[in-house]
């Protein structure tokens, strides 16, 4: 139901588009960490990620993470736009993915996972 | 008074884009917290809403400029490999840091963390801005969306603080210098 303030009319907008953006951001952050770990752990992956030599593997890690993030956003938005979804549950999943992203960018955790 | 080309870019990356982005967080987080606080029923008016949209778009642009300038302009200078036999490592910050146990941690922990974690900020802030632009005042009807946007805004702030803090310290111990000299003014 619409609600009116002094100057703005508040229309109900389905939550799907917002939830898609939130989950995609979580996916992007987690994938950033996973790609960074893989590039560090496996020499061949690190070489593959050298999209721009002066920057080294970081160029491929971040570019690939952005591609996955935007791709996930596009797919999720297609699936959920125009309808309401369980935002609280989707947000919780996005927070877990965000935490994974943070953890896998932290060098001591990356080293621990590689047994260094 | 002179400044090198690399100094100028390093300063633009950290003190320009990055610092402005950090400063802008206080306003964005305060606004999202106000909107998300329990019992909050205040709806922004048209002018306030337009200002917040402009503010968030500005933050997104700054976030992307910060990571892109850092990754593709400053970082290659930082990680440049010195020719074999080089004794003076001052033009090779990464190697300079790694040359001593008392500074190597600034690279192995500081730079290794900073170069990746910084990218969480533009991803998070782009989402936050999109959610606000998409929903605007109707966010008042979506508490979970507001909370998620607030959490990602805080995460982006933390990521930027880590990157900015380590960036400042690394640049103290092994500054990125060199390139063409820009003459700013003549001293007395």
mmCIF file of C-alpha atoms in Angstrom:
data_model
loop_
_atom_site.group_PDB
_atom_site.id
_atom_site.type_symbol
_atom_site.label_atom_id
_atom_site.label_comp_id
_atom_site.label_asym_id
_atom_site.label_seq_id
_atom_site.Cartn_x
_atom_site.Cartn_y
_atom_site.Cartn_z
ATOM 1 C CA UNK A 1 0.000 0.000 0.000
ATOM 2 C CA UNK A 2 1.346 3.436 -0.867
ATOM 3 C CA UNK A 3 2.317 5.832 1.903
ATOM 4 C CA UNK A 4 2.672 9.590 1.471
ATOM 5 C CA UNK A 5 5.119 11.966 3.145
ATOM 6 C CA UNK A 6 5.116 15.769 2.830
ATOM 7 C CA UNK A 7 6.802 15.696 -0.523
ATOM 8 C CA UNK A 8 7.270 12.086 -1.608
ATOM 9 C CA UNK A 9 4.876 9.316 -2.438
ATOM 10 C CA UNK A 10 6.250 5.999 -1.261
ATOM 11 C CA UNK A 11 5.361 3.222 -3.668
ATOM 12 C CA UNK A 12 5.809 -0.444 -2.828
ATOM 13 C CA UNK A 13 8.742 -1.774 -4.824
ATOM 14 C CA UNK A 14 9.321 -5.560 -4.768
ATOM 15 C CA UNK A 15 12.419 -6.571 -2.853
ATOM 16 C CA UNK A 16 13.833 -8.899 -5.539
ATOM 17 C CA UNK A 17 16.041 -6.372 -7.346
ATOM 18 C CA UNK A 18 17.630 -5.193 -4.109
ATOM 19 C CA UNK A 19 18.156 -8.743 -2.850
ATOM 20 C CA UNK A 20 19.805 -9.654 -6.160
ATOM 21 C CA UNK A 21 22.251 -6.742 -5.788
ATOM 22 C CA UNK A 22 23.017 -7.692 -2.174
ATOM 23 C CA UNK A 23 23.653 -11.387 -2.866
ATOM 24 C CA UNK A 24 25.697 -10.558 -5.976
ATOM 25 C CA UNK A 25 27.884 -8.198 -3.911
ATOM 26 C CA UNK A 26 28.437 -11.009 -1.409
ATOM 27 C CA UNK A 27 29.333 -13.385 -4.236
ATOM 28 C CA UNK A 28 31.720 -10.806 -5.707
ATOM 29 C CA UNK A 29 33.532 -10.352 -2.380
ATOM 30 C CA UNK A 30 33.819 -14.111 -1.760
ATOM 31 C CA UNK A 31 35.041 -14.791 -5.297
ATOM 32 C CA UNK A 32 37.632 -12.021 -4.917
ATOM 33 C CA UNK A 33 39.031 -13.860 -1.913
ATOM 34 C CA UNK A 34 38.855 -17.300 -3.548
ATOM 35 C CA UNK A 35 40.584 -16.099 -6.721
ATOM 36 C CA UNK A 36 43.251 -14.349 -4.661
ATOM 37 C CA UNK A 37 43.880 -17.558 -2.708
ATOM 38 C CA UNK A 38 44.013 -19.678 -5.869
ATOM 39 C CA UNK A 39 46.364 -17.254 -7.568
ATOM 40 C CA UNK A 40 48.650 -17.402 -4.557
ATOM 41 C CA UNK A 41 48.446 -21.162 -4.022
ATOM 42 C CA UNK A 42 48.823 -22.381 -7.600
ATOM 43 C CA UNK A 43 51.564 -21.018 -9.838
ATOM 44 C CA UNK A 44 49.633 -21.824 -13.021
ATOM 45 C CA UNK A 45 46.558 -19.964 -11.769
ATOM 46 C CA UNK A 46 48.748 -17.025 -10.777
ATOM 47 C CA UNK A 47 50.199 -16.976 -14.296
ATOM 48 C CA UNK A 48 46.699 -17.155 -15.810
ATOM 49 C CA UNK A 49 45.630 -14.155 -13.727
ATOM 50 C CA UNK A 50 48.416 -11.955 -15.143
ATOM 51 C CA UNK A 51 46.042 -10.054 -17.412
ATOM 52 C CA UNK A 52 48.247 -6.955 -17.210
ATOM 53 C CA UNK A 53 51.895 -7.784 -16.560
ATOM 54 C CA UNK A 54 52.939 -4.647 -14.624
ATOM 55 C CA UNK A 55 50.197 -5.330 -12.063
ATOM 56 C CA UNK A 56 50.712 -9.109 -12.032
ATOM 57 C CA UNK A 57 48.071 -11.610 -10.876
ATOM 58 C CA UNK A 58 46.140 -8.888 -9.043
ATOM 59 C CA UNK A 59 44.858 -7.641 -12.418
ATOM 60 C CA UNK A 60 43.280 -10.996 -13.277
ATOM 61 C CA UNK A 61 42.049 -11.741 -9.764
ATOM 62 C CA UNK A 62 40.142 -8.461 -9.532
ATOM 63 C CA UNK A 63 38.957 -8.358 -13.145
ATOM 64 C CA UNK A 64 37.655 -11.936 -12.928
ATOM 65 C CA UNK A 65 35.950 -11.222 -9.594
ATOM 66 C CA UNK A 66 34.220 -8.201 -11.133
ATOM 67 C CA UNK A 67 33.055 -10.265 -14.101
ATOM 68 C CA UNK A 68 31.635 -12.937 -11.762
ATOM 69 C CA UNK A 69 30.031 -10.268 -9.531
ATOM 70 C CA UNK A 70 28.343 -8.494 -12.466
ATOM 71 C CA UNK A 71 27.353 -11.816 -14.064
ATOM 72 C CA UNK A 72 25.795 -13.035 -10.819
ATOM 73 C CA UNK A 73 24.002 -9.709 -10.418
ATOM 74 C CA UNK A 74 22.603 -9.937 -13.951
ATOM 75 C CA UNK A 75 21.359 -13.521 -13.491
ATOM 76 C CA UNK A 76 19.881 -12.919 -10.025
ATOM 77 C CA UNK A 77 18.204 -9.701 -11.159
ATOM 78 C CA UNK A 78 16.633 -11.583 -14.076
ATOM 79 C CA UNK A 79 15.358 -14.226 -11.663
ATOM 80 C CA UNK A 80 14.078 -11.972 -8.874
ATOM 81 C CA UNK A 81 13.137 -8.613 -10.403
ATOM 82 C CA UNK A 82 9.492 -7.717 -9.988
ATOM 83 C CA UNK A 83 8.844 -10.066 -7.112
ATOM 84 C CA UNK A 84 9.336 -10.214 -3.367
ATOM 85 C CA UNK A 85 11.918 -12.612 -1.978
ATOM 86 C CA UNK A 86 13.153 -13.630 1.485
ATOM 87 C CA UNK A 87 15.547 -10.703 1.926
ATOM 88 C CA UNK A 88 16.560 -11.515 5.507
ATOM 89 C CA UNK A 89 17.711 -15.007 4.531
ATOM 90 C CA UNK A 90 19.411 -13.805 1.348
ATOM 91 C CA UNK A 91 21.145 -11.005 3.272
ATOM 92 C CA UNK A 92 22.392 -13.509 5.849
ATOM 93 C CA UNK A 93 23.928 -15.559 3.037
ATOM 94 C CA UNK A 94 25.454 -12.390 1.552
ATOM 95 C CA UNK A 95 27.008 -11.536 4.958
ATOM 96 C CA UNK A 96 28.586 -15.001 5.147
ATOM 97 C CA UNK A 97 30.015 -14.545 1.642
ATOM 98 C CA UNK A 98 31.275 -11.080 2.606
ATOM 99 C CA UNK A 99 32.996 -12.561 5.665
ATOM 100 C CA UNK A 100 34.594 -15.243 3.461
ATOM 101 C CA UNK A 101 35.817 -12.496 1.160
ATOM 102 C CA UNK A 102 37.370 -10.598 4.069
ATOM 103 C CA UNK A 103 38.943 -13.740 5.518
ATOM 104 C CA UNK A 104 40.493 -14.842 2.236
ATOM 105 C CA UNK A 105 42.111 -11.470 1.646
ATOM 106 C CA UNK A 106 43.858 -11.623 5.037
ATOM 107 C CA UNK A 107 47.394 -12.987 4.444
ATOM 108 C CA UNK A 108 47.740 -15.018 7.692
ATOM 109 C CA UNK A 109 44.546 -16.957 6.830
ATOM 110 C CA UNK A 110 45.662 -17.410 3.210
ATOM 111 C CA UNK A 111 49.016 -18.743 4.449
ATOM 112 C CA UNK A 112 47.329 -21.008 6.981
ATOM 113 C CA UNK A 113 45.091 -22.532 4.305
ATOM 114 C CA UNK A 114 48.167 -23.231 2.198
ATOM 115 C CA UNK A 115 50.020 -24.760 5.129
ATOM 116 C CA UNK A 116 52.757 -22.124 5.005
ATOM 117 C CA UNK B 1 59.206 23.180 -4.424
ATOM 118 C CA UNK B 2 58.950 20.101 -6.599
ATOM 119 C CA UNK B 3 56.996 16.910 -6.752
ATOM 120 C CA UNK B 4 57.618 13.845 -8.864
ATOM 121 C CA UNK B 5 55.045 12.466 -11.269
ATOM 122 C CA UNK B 6 54.790 9.264 -9.200
ATOM 123 C CA UNK B 7 54.400 11.272 -5.990
ATOM 124 C CA UNK B 8 51.548 13.165 -7.611
ATOM 125 C CA UNK B 9 49.747 9.975 -8.618
ATOM 126 C CA UNK B 10 50.361 8.312 -5.254
ATOM 127 C CA UNK B 11 48.976 11.391 -3.537
ATOM 128 C CA UNK B 12 45.967 11.525 -5.866
ATOM 129 C CA UNK B 13 45.273 7.831 -5.209
ATOM 130 C CA UNK B 14 45.572 7.985 -1.424
ATOM 131 C CA UNK B 15 44.993 11.547 -0.296
ATOM 132 C CA UNK B 16 42.694 12.492 -3.161
ATOM 133 C CA UNK B 17 40.293 9.714 -4.130
ATOM 134 C CA UNK B 18 40.847 7.439 -1.132
ATOM 135 C CA UNK B 19 40.736 10.052 1.611
ATOM 136 C CA UNK B 20 37.685 11.770 0.128
ATOM 137 C CA UNK B 21 35.973 8.392 -0.086
ATOM 138 C CA UNK B 22 36.821 7.714 3.587
ATOM 139 C CA UNK B 23 35.537 11.112 4.640
ATOM 140 C CA UNK B 24 32.281 10.548 2.787
ATOM 141 C CA UNK B 25 31.573 7.358 4.763
ATOM 142 C CA UNK B 26 30.584 9.160 7.921
ATOM 143 C CA UNK B 27 27.690 10.839 6.129
ATOM 144 C CA UNK B 28 26.546 7.727 4.278
ATOM 145 C CA UNK B 29 26.733 5.421 7.298
ATOM 146 C CA UNK B 30 24.982 7.963 9.523
ATOM 147 C CA UNK B 31 22.187 8.320 6.988
ATOM 148 C CA UNK B 32 21.713 4.574 6.529
ATOM 149 C CA UNK B 33 21.840 4.043 10.286
ATOM 150 C CA UNK B 34 19.230 6.756 10.777
ATOM 151 C CA UNK B 35 16.998 5.094 8.207
ATOM 152 C CA UNK B 36 17.589 1.625 9.706
ATOM 153 C CA UNK B 37 17.321 2.517 13.381
ATOM 154 C CA UNK B 38 14.516 0.789 15.281
ATOM 155 C CA UNK B 39 11.375 2.890 15.188
ATOM 156 C CA UNK B 40 12.675 5.171 12.448
ATOM 157 C CA UNK B 41 9.733 6.512 10.486
ATOM 158 C CA UNK B 42 11.269 9.686 9.124
ATOM 159 C CA UNK B 43 10.986 9.878 5.354
ATOM 160 C CA UNK B 44 13.406 12.084 3.430
ATOM 161 C CA UNK B 45 11.976 14.920 1.384
ATOM 162 C CA UNK B 46 12.679 15.324 -2.333
ATOM 163 C CA UNK B 47 15.702 17.586 -1.866
ATOM 164 C CA UNK B 48 17.224 15.358 0.804
ATOM 165 C CA UNK B 49 16.657 12.279 -1.349
ATOM 166 C CA UNK B 50 18.285 13.886 -4.415
ATOM 167 C CA UNK B 51 21.259 14.980 -2.321
ATOM 168 C CA UNK B 52 21.778 11.465 -0.942
ATOM 169 C CA UNK B 53 21.625 10.000 -4.456
ATOM 170 C CA UNK B 54 24.250 12.479 -5.660
ATOM 171 C CA UNK B 55 26.352 11.778 -2.551
ATOM 172 C CA UNK B 56 26.271 7.993 -3.037
ATOM 173 C CA UNK B 57 27.061 8.212 -6.758
ATOM 174 C CA UNK B 58 30.018 10.429 -5.879
ATOM 175 C CA UNK B 59 31.209 7.827 -3.370
ATOM 176 C CA UNK B 60 30.959 5.049 -5.948
ATOM 177 C CA UNK B 61 33.001 7.062 -8.464
ATOM 178 C CA UNK B 62 35.642 7.810 -5.808
ATOM 179 C CA UNK B 63 35.784 4.151 -4.756
ATOM 180 C CA UNK B 64 36.419 2.955 -8.314
ATOM 181 C CA UNK B 65 38.932 5.732 -9.016
ATOM 182 C CA UNK B 66 40.805 4.763 -5.836
ATOM 183 C CA UNK B 67 41.178 1.058 -6.622
ATOM 184 C CA UNK B 68 41.784 1.528 -10.343
ATOM 185 C CA UNK B 69 44.460 4.199 -9.871
ATOM 186 C CA UNK B 70 46.040 2.130 -7.117
ATOM 187 C CA UNK B 71 46.051 -1.141 -9.039
ATOM 188 C CA UNK B 72 46.955 0.070 -12.506
ATOM 189 C CA UNK B 73 49.032 3.210 -11.920
ATOM 190 C CA UNK B 74 50.719 3.145 -8.493
ATOM 191 C CA UNK B 75 51.042 -0.607 -7.839
ATOM 192 C CA UNK B 76 53.178 -1.335 -10.956
ATOM 193 C CA UNK B 77 55.694 1.266 -9.718
ATOM 194 C CA UNK B 78 55.618 -0.311 -6.266
ATOM 195 C CA UNK B 79 56.293 -3.855 -7.502
ATOM 196 C CA UNK B 80 58.825 -2.999 -10.217
ATOM 197 C CA UNK B 81 61.683 -5.516 -10.225
ATOM 198 C CA UNK B 82 65.189 -4.039 -9.911
ATOM 199 C CA UNK B 83 67.912 -5.116 -12.349
ATOM 200 C CA UNK B 84 70.249 -7.767 -10.964
ATOM 201 C CA UNK B 85 72.993 -6.209 -8.879
ATOM 202 C CA UNK B 86 71.025 -3.110 -7.894
ATOM 203 C CA UNK B 87 72.225 -1.876 -4.500
ATOM 204 C CA UNK B 88 70.111 1.246 -4.091
ATOM 205 C CA UNK B 89 66.541 -0.083 -3.833
ATOM 206 C CA UNK B 90 64.884 3.270 -3.162
ATOM 207 C CA UNK B 91 63.204 3.196 -6.596
ATOM 208 C CA UNK B 92 61.851 -0.327 -5.948
ATOM 209 C CA UNK B 93 59.598 -0.072 -2.877
ATOM 210 C CA UNK B 94 58.546 -3.729 -2.717
ATOM 211 C CA UNK B 95 62.128 -4.961 -2.797
ATOM 212 C CA UNK B 96 63.212 -2.247 -0.400
ATOM 213 C CA UNK B 97 60.657 -3.424 2.176
ATOM 214 C CA UNK B 98 61.549 -7.086 1.685
ATOM 215 C CA UNK B 99 65.273 -6.363 2.050
ATOM 216 C CA UNK B 100 65.008 -6.024 5.831
ATOM 217 C CA UNK B 101 63.225 -8.187 8.446
ATOM 218 C CA UNK B 102 62.197 -4.984 10.217
ATOM 219 C CA UNK B 103 60.177 -3.795 7.202
ATOM 220 C CA UNK B 104 59.242 -6.966 5.276
ATOM 221 C CA UNK B 105 55.940 -7.285 7.156
ATOM 222 C CA UNK B 106 54.756 -4.028 5.604
ATOM 223 C CA UNK B 107 54.752 -5.903 2.312
ATOM 224 C CA UNK B 108 53.902 -9.486 3.305
ATOM 225 C CA UNK B 109 51.022 -8.448 5.544
ATOM 226 C CA UNK B 110 50.279 -4.823 4.677
ATOM 227 C CA UNK B 111 50.464 -4.711 0.901
ATOM 228 C CA UNK B 112 49.310 -8.305 0.385
ATOM 229 C CA UNK B 113 46.169 -7.557 2.408
ATOM 230 C CA UNK B 114 45.608 -4.042 1.114
ATOM 231 C CA UNK B 115 45.833 -4.894 -2.582
ATOM 232 C CA UNK B 116 42.958 -7.383 -2.339
ATOM 233 C CA UNK B 117 40.731 -6.153 0.485
ATOM 234 C CA UNK B 118 40.459 -2.671 -1.043
ATOM 235 C CA UNK B 119 38.335 -4.093 -3.866
ATOM 236 C CA UNK B 120 35.565 -4.997 -1.424
ATOM 237 C CA UNK B 121 34.860 -1.265 -1.042
ATOM 238 C CA UNK B 122 33.759 -0.432 -4.619
ATOM 239 C CA UNK B 123 31.777 -3.668 -4.925
ATOM 240 C CA UNK B 124 29.976 -2.960 -1.656
ATOM 241 C CA UNK B 125 29.392 0.735 -2.277
ATOM 242 C CA UNK B 126 28.114 0.149 -5.809
ATOM 243 C CA UNK B 127 25.512 -2.185 -4.353
ATOM 244 C CA UNK B 128 24.615 0.273 -1.586
ATOM 245 C CA UNK B 129 24.167 3.117 -4.070
ATOM 246 C CA UNK B 130 22.133 0.922 -6.418
ATOM 247 C CA UNK B 131 19.792 -0.129 -3.619
ATOM 248 C CA UNK B 132 19.212 3.481 -2.620
ATOM 249 C CA UNK B 133 18.772 4.661 -6.220
ATOM 250 C CA UNK B 134 16.394 1.796 -6.957
ATOM 251 C CA UNK B 135 14.271 2.085 -3.834
ATOM 252 C CA UNK B 136 14.751 5.655 -2.687
ATOM 253 C CA UNK B 137 12.244 6.548 -0.020
ATOM 254 C CA UNK B 138 10.475 3.215 -0.370
ATOM 255 C CA UNK B 139 13.447 1.753 1.542
ATOM 256 C CA UNK B 140 11.406 2.695 4.578
ATOM 257 C CA UNK B 141 9.252 -0.307 3.660
ATOM 258 C CA UNK B 142 12.236 -2.680 3.428
ATOM 259 C CA UNK B 143 14.028 -2.977 6.749
ATOM 260 C CA UNK B 144 16.126 -5.997 5.669
ATOM 261 C CA UNK B 145 17.368 -4.209 2.549
ATOM 262 C CA UNK B 146 18.332 -1.168 4.631
ATOM 263 C CA UNK B 147 20.178 -3.314 7.158
ATOM 264 C CA UNK B 148 22.057 -5.183 4.425
ATOM 265 C CA UNK B 149 23.045 -1.899 2.779
ATOM 266 C CA UNK B 150 24.264 -0.588 6.135
ATOM 267 C CA UNK B 151 26.327 -3.737 6.799
ATOM 268 C CA UNK B 152 27.957 -3.555 3.362
ATOM 269 C CA UNK B 153 28.626 0.178 3.802
ATOM 270 C CA UNK B 154 30.372 -0.552 7.120
ATOM 271 C CA UNK B 155 32.311 -3.413 5.477
ATOM 272 C CA UNK B 156 33.386 -1.072 2.674
ATOM 273 C CA UNK B 157 34.520 1.432 5.301
ATOM 274 C CA UNK B 158 36.586 -1.214 7.128
ATOM 275 C CA UNK B 159 38.142 -2.405 3.852
ATOM 276 C CA UNK B 160 39.027 1.181 2.933
ATOM 277 C CA UNK B 161 40.447 1.872 6.390
ATOM 278 C CA UNK B 162 42.700 -1.205 6.172
ATOM 279 C CA UNK B 163 43.858 -0.288 2.677
ATOM 280 C CA UNK B 164 44.304 3.394 3.492
ATOM 281 C CA UNK B 165 46.080 2.778 6.798
ATOM 282 C CA UNK B 166 48.554 0.295 5.357
ATOM 283 C CA UNK B 167 48.983 2.432 2.240
ATOM 284 C CA UNK B 168 49.992 5.435 4.327
ATOM 285 C CA UNK B 169 52.447 3.417 6.424
ATOM 286 C CA UNK B 170 53.965 1.596 3.439
ATOM 287 C CA UNK B 171 54.488 4.904 1.692
ATOM 288 C CA UNK B 172 56.349 6.187 4.761
ATOM 289 C CA UNK B 173 58.787 3.272 4.801
ATOM 290 C CA UNK B 174 59.137 2.826 1.040
ATOM 291 C CA UNK B 175 57.690 5.760 -0.876
ATOM 292 C CA UNK B 176 56.815 5.412 -4.527
ATOM 293 C CA UNK B 177 59.022 8.054 -6.099
ATOM 294 C CA UNK B 178 60.467 8.880 -9.482
ATOM 295 C CA UNK B 179 59.356 9.903 -12.917
ATOM 296 C CA UNK B 180 59.246 13.381 -14.315
ATOM 297 C CA UNK B 181 59.723 16.199 -11.811
ATOM 298 C CA UNK B 182 56.988 18.793 -11.611
ATOM 299 C CA UNK B 183 58.210 22.199 -10.494
ATOM 300 C CA UNK B 184 55.565 23.817 -8.277
ATOM 301 C CA UNK B 185 57.282 26.989 -7.082
ATOM 302 C CA UNK B 186 60.701 28.477 -6.542
ATOM 303 C CA UNK B 187 61.856 28.860 -2.941
ATOM 304 C CA UNK B 188 63.457 31.978 -1.477
#
